[in-house]
C-alpha atoms as a PDB file:
ATOM      1  CA  MET A   1     -53.611 -26.239  97.979  1.00  0.00           C
ATOM      2  CA  THR A   2     -50.287 -26.239  99.808  1.00  0.00           C
ATOM      3  CA  ASN A   3     -51.180 -23.081 101.732  1.00  0.00           C
ATOM      4  CA  ARG A   4     -54.469 -24.594 102.775  1.00  0.00           C
ATOM      5  CA  LEU A   5     -52.803 -27.738 104.110  1.00  0.00           C
ATOM      6  CA  PHE A   6     -50.266 -25.597 105.953  1.00  0.00           C
ATOM      7  CA  SER A   7     -53.067 -23.550 107.548  1.00  0.00           C
ATOM      8  CA  LEU A   8     -54.910 -26.684 108.644  1.00  0.00           C
ATOM      9  CA  LEU A   9     -51.719 -28.088 110.146  1.00  0.00           C
ATOM     10  CA  MET A  10     -51.079 -24.887 112.087  1.00  0.00           C
ATOM     11  CA  LEU A  11     -54.658 -24.880 113.410  1.00  0.00           C
ATOM     12  CA  ALA A  12     -54.249 -28.481 114.546  1.00  0.00           C
ATOM     13  CA  LEU A  13     -50.998 -27.625 116.349  1.00  0.00           C
ATOM     14  CA  ILE A  14     -52.589 -24.613 118.053  1.00  0.00           C
ATOM     15  CA  ALA A  15     -55.576 -26.716 119.158  1.00  0.00           C
ATOM     16  CA  ALA A  16     -53.252 -29.383 120.559  1.00  0.00           C
ATOM     17  CA  GLY A  17     -51.295 -26.729 122.437  1.00  0.00           C
ATOM     18  CA  LEU A  18     -54.445 -25.245 123.924  1.00  0.00           C
ATOM     19  CA  ALA A  19     -55.665 -28.688 124.929  1.00  0.00           C
ATOM     20  CA  GLY A  20     -52.423 -29.289 126.778  1.00  0.00           C
ATOM     21  CA  CYS A  21     -52.787 -26.126 128.853  1.00  0.00           C
ATOM     22  CA  GLN A  22     -54.129 -26.567 132.342  1.00  0.00           C
ATOM     23  CA  SER A  23     -57.788 -25.726 132.741  1.00  0.00           C
ATOM     24  CA  ALA A  24     -59.661 -24.988 135.943  1.00  0.00           C
ATOM     25  CA  PRO A  25     -61.214 -27.980 137.720  1.00  0.00           C
ATOM     26  CA  VAL A  26     -64.721 -28.727 136.523  1.00  0.00           C
ATOM     27  CA  ARG A  27     -67.504 -29.011 139.085  1.00  0.00           C
ATOM     28  CA  ASP A  28     -69.681 -32.117 138.971  1.00  0.00           C
ATOM     29  CA  PRO A  29     -73.337 -31.112 139.470  1.00  0.00           C
ATOM     30  CA  ALA A  30     -74.099 -34.577 140.867  1.00  0.00           C
ATOM     31  CA  TYR A  31     -71.846 -33.797 143.876  1.00  0.00           C
ATOM     32  CA  ALA A  32     -72.821 -30.159 144.366  1.00  0.00           C
ATOM     33  CA  PRO A  33     -73.195 -29.030 148.000  1.00  0.00           C
ATOM     34  CA  MET A  34     -76.666 -28.754 149.463  1.00  0.00           C
ATOM     35  CA  ARG A  35     -77.742 -25.432 150.939  1.00  0.00           C
ATOM     36  CA  PRO A  36     -79.566 -25.405 154.286  1.00  0.00           C
ATOM     37  CA  VAL A  37     -83.334 -25.291 154.169  1.00  0.00           C
ATOM     38  CA  ILE A  38     -84.633 -21.804 154.967  1.00  0.00           C
ATOM     39  CA  PRO A  39     -87.211 -22.097 157.774  1.00  0.00           C
ATOM     40  CA  PRO A  40     -90.574 -20.471 157.215  1.00  0.00           C
ATOM     41  CA  PRO A  41     -91.289 -17.152 158.952  1.00  0.00           C
ATOM     42  CA  ALA A  42     -92.110 -17.511 162.624  1.00  0.00           C
ATOM     43  CA  PRO A  43     -95.793 -17.135 163.447  1.00  0.00           C
ATOM     44  CA  MET A  44     -96.669 -13.792 164.984  1.00  0.00           C
ATOM     45  CA  GLY A  45     -99.229 -12.875 167.606  1.00  0.00           C
ATOM     46  CA  ASN A  46     -99.599 -16.277 169.233  1.00  0.00           C
ATOM     47  CA  GLY A  47     -98.488 -14.951 172.624  1.00  0.00           C
ATOM     48  CA  SER A  48     -95.521 -17.336 172.966  1.00  0.00           C
ATOM     49  CA  ILE A  49     -91.943 -16.222 173.627  1.00  0.00           C
ATOM     50  CA  TYR A  50     -90.367 -19.362 172.140  1.00  0.00           C
ATOM     51  CA  GLN A  51     -91.423 -20.572 168.711  1.00  0.00           C
ATOM     52  CA  ALA A  52     -91.263 -24.265 167.761  1.00  0.00           C
ATOM     53  CA  GLY A  53     -88.557 -25.026 165.224  1.00  0.00           C
ATOM     54  CA  TYR A  54     -86.514 -21.901 166.007  1.00  0.00           C
ATOM     55  CA  GLU A  55     -84.937 -22.957 169.284  1.00  0.00           C
ATOM     56  CA  ARG A  56     -81.172 -23.419 169.702  1.00  0.00           C
ATOM     57  CA  SER A  57     -79.643 -25.516 172.424  1.00  0.00           C
ATOM     58  CA  TRP A  58     -76.715 -24.001 174.287  1.00  0.00           C
ATOM     59  CA  PHE A  59     -75.243 -27.390 175.151  1.00  0.00           C
ATOM     60  CA  GLU A  60     -75.600 -29.441 171.978  1.00  0.00           C
ATOM     61  CA  ASP A  61     -72.523 -30.535 170.024  1.00  0.00           C
ATOM     62  CA  MET A  62     -71.867 -29.451 166.468  1.00  0.00           C
ATOM     63  CA  ARG A  63     -72.358 -32.818 164.791  1.00  0.00           C
ATOM     64  CA  ALA A  64     -74.118 -32.824 161.435  1.00  0.00           C
ATOM     65  CA  ARG A  65     -77.806 -33.602 161.722  1.00  0.00           C
ATOM     66  CA  ARG A  66     -79.679 -31.301 159.333  1.00  0.00           C
ATOM     67  CA  VAL A  67     -79.765 -30.734 155.580  1.00  0.00           C
ATOM     68  CA  GLY A  68     -76.881 -28.471 154.607  1.00  0.00           C
ATOM     69  CA  ASP A  69     -74.716 -29.360 157.630  1.00  0.00           C
ATOM     70  CA  MET A  70     -71.095 -30.213 156.909  1.00  0.00           C
ATOM     71  CA  LEU A  71     -69.442 -33.516 157.786  1.00  0.00           C
ATOM     72  CA  THR A  72     -65.824 -34.609 157.339  1.00  0.00           C
ATOM     73  CA  ILE A  73     -65.217 -38.038 155.810  1.00  0.00           C
ATOM     74  CA  LYS A  74     -61.866 -39.574 156.724  1.00  0.00           C
ATOM     75  CA  LEU A  75     -60.808 -41.808 153.840  1.00  0.00           C
ATOM     76  CA  ALA A  76     -59.368 -45.052 155.145  1.00  0.00           C
ATOM     77  CA  GLU A  77     -59.798 -47.349 152.166  1.00  0.00           C
ATOM     78  CA  LYS A  78     -57.459 -50.286 151.726  1.00  0.00           C
ATOM     79  CA  THR A  79     -58.068 -53.362 149.606  1.00  0.00           C
ATOM     80  CA  ASP A  80     -55.901 -56.409 149.103  1.00  0.00           C
ATOM     81  CA  ALA A  81     -57.235 -58.980 146.677  1.00  0.00           C
ATOM     82  CA  LYS A  82     -55.545 -62.150 145.457  1.00  0.00           C
ATOM     83  CA  LYS A  83     -56.794 -64.783 143.102  1.00  0.00           C
ATOM     84  CA  LYS A  84     -55.173 -67.934 141.788  1.00  0.00           C
ATOM     85  CA  ALA A  85     -56.621 -70.620 139.544  1.00  0.00           C
ATOM     86  CA  THR A  86     -55.095 -73.835 138.214  1.00  0.00           C
ATOM     87  CA  THR A  87     -56.853 -76.116 135.740  1.00  0.00           C
ATOM     88  CA  ALA A  88     -55.698 -79.463 134.366  1.00  0.00           C
ATOM     89  CA  VAL A  89     -57.798 -81.629 132.063  1.00  0.00           C
ATOM     90  CA  LYS A  90     -56.742 -84.914 130.510  1.00  0.00           C
ATOM     91  CA  LYS A  91     -58.863 -87.300 128.475  1.00  0.00           C
ATOM     92  CA  SER A  92     -57.966 -90.496 126.621  1.00  0.00           C
ATOM     93  CA  ASN A  93     -60.231 -92.626 124.431  1.00  0.00           C
ATOM     94  CA  SER A  94     -59.544 -96.020 122.859  1.00  0.00           C
ATOM     95  CA  ASN A  95     -62.035 -97.983 120.736  1.00  0.00           C
ATOM     96  CA  SER A  96     -61.428-101.267 118.938  1.00  0.00           C
ATOM     97  CA  VAL A  97     -63.759-103.546 116.968  1.00  0.00           C
ATOM     98  CA  THR A  98     -62.520-106.902 115.719  1.00  0.00           C
ATOM     99  CA  ASN A  99     -63.525-108.462 112.417  1.00  0.00           C
ATOM    100  CA  PRO A 100     -66.913-110.118 113.012  1.00  0.00           C
ATOM    101  CA  THR A 101     -67.701-113.767 112.308  1.00  0.00           C
ATOM    102  CA  ILE A 102     -70.651-114.229 109.971  1.00  0.00           C
ATOM    103  CA  LEU A 103     -72.093-117.705 109.329  1.00  0.00           C
ATOM    104  CA  GLY A 104     -68.944-119.290 110.661  1.00  0.00           C
ATOM    105  CA  SER A 105     -66.496-117.302 108.543  1.00  0.00           C
ATOM    106  CA  THR A 106     -64.756-113.937 108.782  1.00  0.00           C
ATOM    107  CA  PRO A 107     -65.471-111.693 105.782  1.00  0.00           C
ATOM    108  CA  GLN A 108     -62.549-110.400 103.775  1.00  0.00           C
ATOM    109  CA  PHE A 109     -62.494-108.242 100.710  1.00  0.00           C
ATOM    110  CA  ASN A 110     -60.129-106.597  98.277  1.00  0.00           C
ATOM    111  CA  ALA A 111     -60.403-102.863  97.763  1.00  0.00           C
ATOM    112  CA  PRO A 112     -60.119-101.723  94.136  1.00  0.00           C
ATOM    113  CA  GLY A 113     -56.533-101.364  93.009  1.00  0.00           C
ATOM    114  CA  LEU A 114     -55.069-103.539  95.795  1.00  0.00           C
ATOM    115  CA  LEU A 115     -53.010-106.673  95.294  1.00  0.00           C
ATOM    116  CA  PRO A 116     -54.799-109.981  95.031  1.00  0.00           C
ATOM    117  CA  LEU A 117     -56.097-111.477  98.231  1.00  0.00           C
ATOM    118  CA  ALA A 118     -53.254-112.837 100.359  1.00  0.00           C
ATOM    119  CA  SER A 119     -52.814-113.831 103.974  1.00  0.00           C
ATOM    120  CA  ASN A 120     -50.643-110.829 104.713  1.00  0.00           C
ATOM    121  CA  ASN A 121     -52.772-108.351 102.757  1.00  0.00           C
ATOM    122  CA  ASN A 122     -56.251-109.060 104.009  1.00  0.00           C
ATOM    123  CA  ASN A 123     -58.901-106.352 104.358  1.00  0.00           C
ATOM    124  CA  ASN A 124     -61.674-106.920 106.876  1.00  0.00           C
ATOM    125  CA  LEU A 125     -64.309-105.074 108.887  1.00  0.00           C
ATOM    126  CA  GLY A 126     -62.208-104.646 112.015  1.00  0.00           C
ATOM    127  CA  PHE A 127     -61.028-101.180 113.073  1.00  0.00           C
ATOM    128  CA  SER A 128     -59.467 -99.337 116.012  1.00  0.00           C
ATOM    129  CA  LEU A 129     -59.546 -95.685 117.100  1.00  0.00           C
ATOM    130  CA  GLU A 130     -57.485 -93.879 119.714  1.00  0.00           C
ATOM    131  CA  SER A 131     -57.527 -90.229 120.821  1.00  0.00           C
ATOM    132  CA  GLU A 132     -55.897 -88.265 123.626  1.00  0.00           C
ATOM    133  CA  HIS A 133     -56.519 -84.721 124.824  1.00  0.00           C
ATOM    134  CA  ASP A 134     -54.451 -82.848 127.385  1.00  0.00           C
ATOM    135  CA  PHE A 135     -55.022 -79.291 128.662  1.00  0.00           C
ATOM    136  CA  SER A 136     -53.272 -77.384 131.428  1.00  0.00           C
ATOM    137  CA  GLY A 137     -53.915 -73.761 132.469  1.00  0.00           C
ATOM    138  CA  GLU A 138     -52.791 -71.557 135.323  1.00  0.00           C
ATOM    139  CA  GLY A 139     -53.729 -68.000 136.341  1.00  0.00           C
ATOM    140  CA  ASP A 140     -52.602 -65.635 139.079  1.00  0.00           C
ATOM    141  CA  SER A 141     -53.922 -62.162 139.932  1.00  0.00           C
ATOM    142  CA  ALA A 142     -53.108 -59.708 142.736  1.00  0.00           C
ATOM    143  CA  GLN A 143     -54.330 -56.165 143.407  1.00  0.00           C
ATOM    144  CA  ASN A 144     -53.563 -53.665 146.164  1.00  0.00           C
ATOM    145  CA  ASN A 145     -55.170 -50.243 146.606  1.00  0.00           C
ATOM    146  CA  GLU A 146     -54.949 -47.643 149.338  1.00  0.00           C
ATOM    147  CA  LEU A 147     -56.652 -44.248 149.620  1.00  0.00           C
ATOM    148  CA  THR A 148     -56.266 -41.877 152.556  1.00  0.00           C
ATOM    149  CA  GLY A 149     -57.232 -38.264 153.166  1.00  0.00           C
ATOM    150  CA  ASP A 150     -60.141 -36.101 154.283  1.00  0.00           C
ATOM    151  CA  VAL A 151     -63.126 -34.823 152.310  1.00  0.00           C
ATOM    152  CA  THR A 152     -65.768 -32.534 153.818  1.00  0.00           C
ATOM    153  CA  VAL A 153     -69.249 -33.202 152.475  1.00  0.00           C
ATOM    154  CA  THR A 154     -72.725 -31.800 153.106  1.00  0.00           C
ATOM    155  CA  VAL A 155     -75.918 -33.493 154.220  1.00  0.00           C
ATOM    156  CA  ILE A 156     -78.363 -33.638 151.308  1.00  0.00           C
ATOM    157  CA  GLU A 157     -81.205 -35.531 152.977  1.00  0.00           C
ATOM    158  CA  VAL A 158     -82.273 -36.773 156.406  1.00  0.00           C
ATOM    159  CA  LEU A 159     -83.970 -40.173 156.149  1.00  0.00           C
ATOM    160  CA  PRO A 160     -87.015 -41.059 158.278  1.00  0.00           C
ATOM    161  CA  ASN A 161     -84.844 -43.179 160.611  1.00  0.00           C
ATOM    162  CA  GLY A 162     -82.457 -40.253 161.210  1.00  0.00           C
ATOM    163  CA  TYR A 163     -79.673 -41.492 158.934  1.00  0.00           C
ATOM    164  CA  LEU A 164     -77.924 -38.867 156.805  1.00  0.00           C
ATOM    165  CA  MET A 165     -77.352 -39.006 153.069  1.00  0.00           C
ATOM    166  CA  VAL A 166     -74.156 -37.086 152.280  1.00  0.00           C
ATOM    167  CA  ARG A 167     -72.159 -36.183 149.221  1.00  0.00           C
ATOM    168  CA  GLY A 168     -69.256 -33.920 148.337  1.00  0.00           C
ATOM    169  CA  GLU A 169     -66.350 -33.332 145.998  1.00  0.00           C
ATOM    170  CA  LYS A 170     -62.803 -32.067 146.392  1.00  0.00           C
ATOM    171  CA  ARG A 171     -61.123 -30.478 143.369  1.00  0.00           C
ATOM    172  CA  ILE A 172     -57.375 -29.868 143.310  1.00  0.00           C
ATOM    173  CA  GLY A 173     -55.423 -28.259 140.475  1.00  0.00           C
ATOM    174  CA  ILE A 174     -51.752 -29.315 140.483  1.00  0.00           C
ATOM    175  CA  ASN A 175     -49.233 -28.222 137.837  1.00  0.00           C
ATOM    176  CA  GLN A 176     -50.553 -29.516 134.512  1.00  0.00           C
ATOM    177  CA  GLY A 177     -53.565 -31.440 135.738  1.00  0.00           C
ATOM    178  CA  ASN A 178     -56.508 -31.642 138.105  1.00  0.00           C
ATOM    179  CA  GLU A 179     -57.438 -34.232 140.695  1.00  0.00           C
ATOM    180  CA  TYR A 180     -60.950 -35.042 141.875  1.00  0.00           C
ATOM    181  CA  VAL A 181     -62.117 -36.904 144.961  1.00  0.00           C
ATOM    182  CA  LYS A 182     -65.859 -37.597 145.098  1.00  0.00           C
ATOM    183  CA  VAL A 183     -67.657 -39.193 148.033  1.00  0.00           C
ATOM    184  CA  SER A 184     -71.287 -40.063 148.660  1.00  0.00           C
ATOM    185  CA  GLY A 185     -73.137 -42.474 150.934  1.00  0.00           C
ATOM    186  CA  ILE A 186     -75.327 -42.889 154.008  1.00  0.00           C
ATOM    187  CA  VAL A 187     -74.050 -42.083 157.513  1.00  0.00           C
ATOM    188  CA  ARG A 188     -75.430 -43.284 160.821  1.00  0.00           C
ATOM    189  CA  PRO A 189     -75.355 -40.421 163.365  1.00  0.00           C
ATOM    190  CA  ALA A 190     -73.974 -42.770 166.046  1.00  0.00           C
ATOM    191  CA  ASP A 191     -70.819 -43.256 163.934  1.00  0.00           C
ATOM    192  CA  ILE A 192     -69.996 -39.528 163.918  1.00  0.00           C
ATOM    193  CA  ASP A 193     -67.382 -38.703 166.543  1.00  0.00           C
ATOM    194  CA  SER A 194     -67.098 -35.559 168.668  1.00  0.00           C
ATOM    195  CA  THR A 195     -65.015 -33.792 165.969  1.00  0.00           C
ATOM    196  CA  ASN A 196     -67.822 -34.199 163.411  1.00  0.00           C
ATOM    197  CA  THR A 197     -65.788 -36.831 161.535  1.00  0.00           C
ATOM    198  CA  VAL A 198     -66.692 -40.301 160.325  1.00  0.00           C
ATOM    199  CA  LEU A 199     -64.564 -43.016 158.724  1.00  0.00           C
ATOM    200  CA  SER A 200     -65.278 -43.890 155.115  1.00  0.00           C
ATOM    201  CA  THR A 201     -65.526 -47.539 156.157  1.00  0.00           C
ATOM    202  CA  ARG A 202     -68.668 -46.572 158.088  1.00  0.00           C
ATOM    203  CA  LEU A 203     -70.465 -45.297 155.000  1.00  0.00           C
ATOM    204  CA  ALA A 204     -73.387 -47.336 153.711  1.00  0.00           C
ATOM    205  CA  ASP A 205     -73.844 -47.631 149.949  1.00  0.00           C
ATOM    206  CA  PRO A 206     -70.565 -45.720 149.466  1.00  0.00           C
ATOM    207  CA  THR A 207     -69.358 -44.210 146.229  1.00  0.00           C
ATOM    208  CA  ILE A 208     -65.725 -43.097 146.334  1.00  0.00           C
ATOM    209  CA  VAL A 209     -64.141 -41.831 143.119  1.00  0.00           C
ATOM    210  CA  TYR A 210     -60.552 -40.659 142.708  1.00  0.00           C
ATOM    211  CA  LYS A 211     -59.445 -39.614 139.253  1.00  0.00           C
ATOM    212  CA  GLY A 212     -57.506 -36.938 137.441  1.00  0.00           C
ATOM    213  CA  ASP A 213     -57.114 -35.199 134.120  1.00  0.00           C
ATOM    214  CA  GLY A 214     -54.368 -33.337 132.316  1.00  0.00           C
ATOM    215  CA  ALA A 215     -50.962 -34.289 130.931  1.00  0.00           C
ATOM    216  CA  VAL A 216     -50.017 -36.671 133.741  1.00  0.00           C
ATOM    217  CA  ALA A 217     -53.312 -38.563 133.554  1.00  0.00           C
ATOM    218  CA  ASP A 218     -53.183 -38.730 129.754  1.00  0.00           C
ATOM    219  CA  SER A 219     -49.705 -40.273 129.869  1.00  0.00           C
ATOM    220  CA  ASN A 220     -51.101 -43.219 131.831  1.00  0.00           C
ATOM    221  CA  VAL A 221     -53.906 -43.957 129.357  1.00  0.00           C
ATOM    222  CA  MET A 222     -53.408 -46.787 126.873  1.00  0.00           C
ATOM    223  CA  GLY A 223     -54.028 -45.852 123.246  1.00  0.00           C
ATOM    224  CA  TRP A 224     -56.871 -47.371 121.259  1.00  0.00           C
ATOM    225  CA  PHE A 225     -54.522 -49.301 118.989  1.00  0.00           C
ATOM    226  CA  ALA A 226     -52.788 -50.939 121.965  1.00  0.00           C
ATOM    227  CA  LYS A 227     -56.171 -51.709 123.565  1.00  0.00           C
ATOM    228  CA  PHE A 228     -57.175 -53.638 120.445  1.00  0.00           C
ATOM    229  CA  PHE A 229     -54.423 -56.198 120.963  1.00  0.00           C
ATOM    230  CA  ILE A 230     -55.563 -57.031 124.507  1.00  0.00           C
ATOM    231  CA  SER A 231     -59.292 -56.884 123.835  1.00  0.00           C
ATOM    232  CA  ALA A 232     -61.672 -59.748 123.079  1.00  0.00           C
ATOM    233  CA  LEU A 233     -61.840 -58.535 119.455  1.00  0.00           C
ATOM    234  CA  PHE A 234     -58.246 -59.607 118.803  1.00  0.00           C
ATOM    235  CA  PRO A 235     -58.547 -63.129 117.313  1.00  0.00           C
ATOM    236  CA  PHE A 236     -55.106 -64.437 118.381  1.00  0.00           C
END
């Protein structure tokens, strides 16, 4: 039994060691590059020197315009969000009912076990009730993010209005981890400059993901036991 436990422990240590080794970056099929569409064979025997769809302009720029063309996205994302909330609630209630007069007299009674009826020990139907509630809350939140860099993507579809749907991924393996930058969105051809570059702030319906894996990324992840104490499941 002891040997078996020792073997299981050694296997667990070996598995943990292998998991800590750096692995090659993993490609995301959802951001795979799009290959250019292969044109159909040119028609033969029609007597024309130039065939439609196979011409090339000598003076056109090299901006992306077809499926499979490459386009460089210049990341220029910067967000600065602040939020502050202050709440104060105060409520006071006071109710009082005097002893009523019935048929010209005020009723009085003795509860069981009390002293005999006396002027300083009267019991009547009058009562009073007072309550007070006070609540004060204050919250403050601030967040700053900045992402810069370049990612070259490919055109995956040309929309009927000429706009370009693009997507791409950059994978970087550094020391004991990998970093991934994924970009997708819709580009208007007029926003592409002469260097075939467009700002990320010009993307429509943008999706920009920056994440990593490995030892460095794992060290910044909160454990499940610590998450429990800040989750909605924690009753206190």
